[in-house]
Short mmCIF file of C-alpha atoms in Angstrom, two decimals:
data_model
loop_
_atom_site.label_atom_id
_atom_site.label_comp_id
_atom_site.label_asym_id
_atom_site.label_seq_id
_atom_site.Cartn_x
_atom_site.Cartn_y
_atom_site.Cartn_z
CA UNK A 1 0.19 -0.40 0.05
CA UNK A 2 1.10 3.06 -0.47
CA UNK A 3 2.14 5.51 2.46
CA UNK A 4 -0.12 7.93 1.75
CA UNK A 5 -2.91 5.99 1.64
CA UNK A 6 -1.97 3.91 4.65
CA UNK A 7 -1.59 7.17 6.60
CA UNK A 8 -5.27 8.28 5.43
CA UNK A 9 -6.57 5.19 6.84
CA UNK A 10 -4.73 5.43 9.90
CA UNK A 11 -6.43 8.68 10.26
CA UNK A 12 -9.52 7.32 9.82
CA UNK A 13 -8.93 4.83 11.75
CA UNK A 14 -8.08 7.50 14.63
CA UNK A 15 -11.10 9.54 13.75
CA UNK A 16 -13.65 6.70 14.49
CA UNK A 17 -11.70 5.90 18.07
CA UNK A 18 -11.83 9.83 18.74
CA UNK A 19 -15.62 9.48 18.24
CA UNK A 20 -16.29 6.34 20.00
CA UNK A 21 -17.57 8.04 22.94
CA UNK A 22 -20.35 9.93 21.24
CA UNK A 23 -23.85 8.48 22.69
CA UNK A 24 -26.69 7.88 20.72
CA UNK A 25 -29.71 10.17 20.50
CA UNK A 26 -33.64 9.62 20.07
CA UNK A 27 -33.31 10.84 16.69
CA UNK A 28 -36.44 11.97 14.94
CA UNK A 29 -37.50 14.99 12.38
CA UNK A 30 -39.33 15.97 9.27
CA UNK A 31 -41.37 12.47 8.46
CA UNK A 32 -42.26 13.65 5.01
CA UNK A 33 -39.44 11.72 3.64
CA UNK A 34 -38.03 9.64 6.32
CA UNK A 35 -40.25 7.11 8.40
CA UNK A 36 -40.68 5.52 11.90
CA UNK A 37 -38.33 3.18 10.85
CA UNK A 38 -35.19 5.29 9.89
CA UNK A 39 -35.43 7.07 12.97
CA UNK A 40 -35.21 3.72 14.73
CA UNK A 41 -32.25 2.83 12.64
CA UNK A 42 -30.56 6.46 13.21
CA UNK A 43 -31.23 5.92 17.17
CA UNK A 44 -29.58 2.53 17.17
CA UNK A 45 -26.15 1.22 16.54
CA UNK A 46 -23.68 3.04 14.43
CA UNK A 47 -22.87 -0.48 12.69
CA UNK A 48 -26.49 -1.46 11.73
CA UNK A 49 -26.69 1.67 9.62
CA UNK A 50 -27.60 0.68 6.03
CA UNK A 51 -25.48 2.47 3.32
CA UNK A 52 -28.78 3.65 2.10
CA UNK A 53 -29.63 5.85 5.30
CA UNK A 54 -25.90 6.97 5.71
CA UNK A 55 -25.90 8.90 2.57
CA UNK A 56 -29.94 10.32 2.59
CA UNK A 57 -28.13 11.53 6.40
CA UNK A 58 -25.40 12.97 4.66
CA UNK A 59 -27.53 14.84 1.80
CA UNK A 60 -30.68 15.96 4.16
CA UNK A 61 -30.86 19.58 4.88
CA UNK A 62 -29.63 20.18 8.49
CA UNK A 63 -33.24 21.82 9.80
CA UNK A 64 -34.86 18.12 8.62
CA UNK A 65 -33.46 17.12 12.05
CA UNK A 66 -34.81 17.76 16.10
CA UNK A 67 -30.53 18.03 16.94
CA UNK A 68 -29.09 18.29 13.98
CA UNK A 69 -25.80 18.94 15.75
CA UNK A 70 -25.48 15.86 17.77
CA UNK A 71 -26.94 13.58 15.06
CA UNK A 72 -23.93 14.73 12.71
CA UNK A 73 -21.03 14.89 15.17
CA UNK A 74 -22.20 11.25 16.20
CA UNK A 75 -22.44 10.37 12.45
CA UNK A 76 -19.13 11.92 11.52
CA UNK A 77 -16.18 9.28 11.02
CA UNK A 78 -18.83 7.41 8.86
CA UNK A 79 -20.05 10.25 6.72
CA UNK A 80 -16.21 11.41 6.49
CA UNK A 81 -14.55 7.97 5.75
CA UNK A 82 -17.20 7.56 2.75
CA UNK A 83 -16.82 11.41 1.58
CA UNK A 84 -12.66 11.31 1.11
CA UNK A 85 -12.27 7.28 0.18
CA UNK A 86 -14.40 7.98 -3.12
CA UNK A 87 -15.37 4.47 -2.92
CA UNK A 88 -19.23 2.72 -4.07
CA UNK A 89 -20.62 4.21 -1.42
CA UNK A 90 -19.41 7.64 -1.40
CA UNK A 91 -20.87 10.86 -0.29
CA UNK A 92 -19.91 14.06 -2.37
CA UNK A 93 -17.01 15.79 0.06
CA UNK A 94 -17.97 19.32 -0.44
CA UNK A 95 -21.58 18.59 1.26
CA UNK A 96 -19.93 16.91 4.20
CA UNK A 97 -17.89 19.77 4.63
CA UNK A 98 -20.55 22.55 4.69
CA UNK A 99 -22.79 20.12 7.04
CA UNK A 100 -19.93 20.03 9.42
CA UNK A 101 -20.28 23.59 9.31
CA UNK A 102 -23.42 23.78 10.20
CA UNK A 103 -22.80 21.46 12.91
CA UNK A 104 -20.34 23.41 14.42
CA UNK A 105 -17.39 21.27 14.18
CA UNK A 106 -14.87 24.10 14.76
CA UNK A 107 -16.35 24.42 17.94
CA UNK A 108 -16.26 20.56 19.16
CA UNK A 109 -13.76 19.33 22.07
CA UNK A 110 -10.46 19.55 21.01
CA UNK A 111 -10.08 16.00 20.72
CA UNK A 112 -12.58 15.42 17.98
CA UNK A 113 -11.45 18.69 15.93
CA UNK A 114 -7.57 17.11 16.19
CA UNK A 115 -9.22 13.95 14.75
CA UNK A 116 -10.66 15.98 11.88
CA UNK A 117 -7.83 18.10 11.31
CA UNK A 118 -5.22 14.79 11.02
CA UNK A 119 -7.56 13.61 8.71
CA UNK A 120 -7.85 16.56 6.43
CA UNK A 121 -4.25 16.63 6.33
CA UNK A 122 -3.46 12.97 5.67
CA UNK A 123 -6.07 13.34 2.86
CA UNK A 124 -5.26 16.38 1.40
CA UNK A 125 -1.17 14.93 1.20
CA UNK A 126 -2.73 11.72 -0.71
CA UNK A 127 -4.60 13.63 -2.89
CA UNK A 128 -1.43 15.85 -4.07
CA UNK A 129 0.32 12.27 -4.22
CA UNK A 130 -2.47 10.87 -6.28
CA UNK A 131 -3.17 8.21 -3.78
CA UNK A 132 -6.98 8.48 -3.57
CA UNK A 133 -7.80 6.98 -6.36
CA UNK A 134 -11.31 5.01 -5.83
CA UNK A 135 -14.73 4.17 -7.32
CA UNK A 136 -14.90 8.20 -7.69
CA UNK A 137 -11.15 8.82 -8.84
CA UNK A 138 -8.55 11.03 -7.63
CA UNK A 139 -10.44 14.75 -6.87
CA UNK A 140 -8.46 17.44 -8.20
CA UNK A 141 -6.64 19.86 -5.84
CA UNK A 142 -9.45 22.52 -6.50
CA UNK A 143 -12.32 20.42 -5.31
CA UNK A 144 -10.13 19.11 -2.36
CA UNK A 145 -9.17 22.53 -1.38
CA UNK A 146 -12.44 23.86 -1.40
CA UNK A 147 -13.67 21.11 0.58
CA UNK A 148 -10.82 21.37 3.10
CA UNK A 149 -11.56 25.28 3.74
CA UNK A 150 -15.09 24.86 3.94
CA UNK A 151 -14.17 22.55 6.58
CA UNK A 152 -11.50 23.92 8.82
CA UNK A 153 -12.56 27.59 8.00
CA UNK A 154 -8.94 28.49 7.27
CA UNK A 155 -6.91 27.83 3.66
CA UNK A 156 -3.74 28.34 5.04
CA UNK A 157 -2.41 25.51 6.48
CA UNK A 158 -3.86 23.47 2.89
CA UNK A 159 -1.26 26.17 0.96
CA UNK A 160 1.14 25.44 3.17
CA UNK A 161 1.05 21.56 2.37
CA UNK A 162 0.74 22.12 -1.22
CA UNK A 163 4.04 24.23 -1.26
CA UNK A 164 5.93 21.85 0.68
CA UNK A 165 5.23 19.00 -1.85
CA UNK A 166 7.70 19.39 -4.57
CA UNK A 167 6.81 16.59 -6.99
CA UNK A 168 5.53 16.27 -10.53
CA UNK A 169 2.03 15.25 -9.62
CA UNK A 170 1.93 18.25 -7.78
CA UNK A 171 2.96 20.21 -9.90
CA UNK A 172 0.54 19.15 -12.23
CA UNK A 173 -1.98 19.61 -9.81
CA UNK A 174 -0.92 23.42 -9.70
CA UNK A 175 -1.05 23.31 -13.86
CA UNK A 176 -4.13 22.18 -13.49
CA UNK A 177 -5.50 24.67 -11.09
CA UNK A 178 -4.11 27.54 -13.12
CA UNK A 179 -5.70 26.52 -15.75
CA UNK A 180 -9.38 27.06 -14.34
CA UNK A 181 -8.50 30.28 -13.40
CA UNK A 182 -10.24 32.26 -12.73
CA UNK A 183 -12.90 30.17 -11.51
CA UNK A 184 -10.64 27.85 -9.63
CA UNK A 185 -10.08 30.75 -7.33
CA UNK A 186 -13.39 32.04 -7.51
CA UNK A 187 -15.28 28.79 -6.32
CA UNK A 188 -13.53 29.06 -2.57
CA UNK A 189 -15.85 32.21 -2.27
CA UNK A 190 -18.80 30.83 -0.23
CA UNK A 191 -19.53 32.99 2.71
CA UNK A 192 -18.33 30.57 5.51
CA UNK A 193 -15.56 32.69 6.45
CA UNK A 194 -14.46 36.29 8.04
CA UNK A 195 -11.40 36.62 5.94
CA UNK A 196 -12.09 35.84 2.27
CA UNK A 197 -9.31 32.89 1.40
CA UNK A 198 -9.48 34.10 -2.39
CA UNK A 199 -7.43 36.73 -1.90
CA UNK A 200 -4.93 34.64 0.31
CA UNK A 201 -4.73 31.95 -2.64
CA UNK A 202 -4.05 34.61 -5.03
CA UNK A 203 -1.23 36.22 -3.34
CA UNK A 204 0.06 32.38 -2.72
CA UNK A 205 -0.03 31.73 -6.51
CA UNK A 206 1.89 34.80 -7.40
CA UNK A 207 4.31 34.81 -4.16
CA UNK A 208 5.11 31.12 -3.25
CA UNK A 209 4.62 28.82 -5.97
CA UNK A 210 5.15 31.15 -9.05
CA UNK A 211 8.46 29.43 -9.83
CA UNK A 212 6.41 26.26 -10.39
CA UNK A 213 4.24 27.50 -12.42
CA UNK A 214 5.58 27.40 -16.23
CA UNK A 215 2.45 28.02 -17.71
CA UNK A 216 1.54 31.25 -16.05
CA UNK A 217 0.39 33.70 -18.38
CA UNK A 218 -0.03 37.59 -18.80
CA UNK A 219 -3.40 36.95 -18.46
CA UNK A 220 -3.48 34.63 -15.61
CA UNK A 221 -1.39 37.49 -13.49
CA UNK A 222 -3.92 39.97 -14.39
CA UNK A 223 -6.72 37.53 -13.26
CA UNK A 224 -4.67 36.82 -9.80
CA UNK A 225 -4.40 40.36 -9.10
CA UNK A 226 -7.97 41.09 -9.48
CA UNK A 227 -8.63 38.51 -7.29
CA UNK A 228 -6.33 39.73 -4.84
CA UNK A 229 -7.37 43.01 -4.95
CA UNK A 230 -10.93 42.54 -5.20
CA UNK A 231 -11.84 40.22 -1.89
#
């Protein structure tokens, strides 16, 4: 097994352990789409949940549930594992990231937030080395960066890891990211933060990794400068 893939799986196992003490709760909510049998299933042991139910919770809006923060916190290891491994039963990582923020993940106990950050770092390194491949394929860097920025509330640590990963594969991801300008940087702005990350990403591309961007054109530089000055 590739080392970064192994590190990701180890971080996911540690996430399971960190959240193992989260208690069950009586789940109720809007019965328009969910019958009593689903609420009973969600109120029971996690290892008895069907893949259909796990995916349904991942995609359901937060105000559907009577206590969304507690429910999502309890299911976090299941949802995050499926989001980052992109397997047959994968759930959209961007949706999981947004729901984590709605559930207040940045204010959870340190042991939980530390375990989540460790998974984020391991996933990002695996992405940058092309080792997340599964049924959903390896995510592109822009997609993964957006997920991590939303989930953590900051873009800076992820840019630092990318800058420190000097491999042909990571450089190819940078080239792809630049090829999608200005949309790649613009996609980060969805209102989750006080300090908009787009300005920081544009400055980082022009300053910290510009020597690795052989395909950066004058129009790209103009687009990045416009992003840096606008947000």
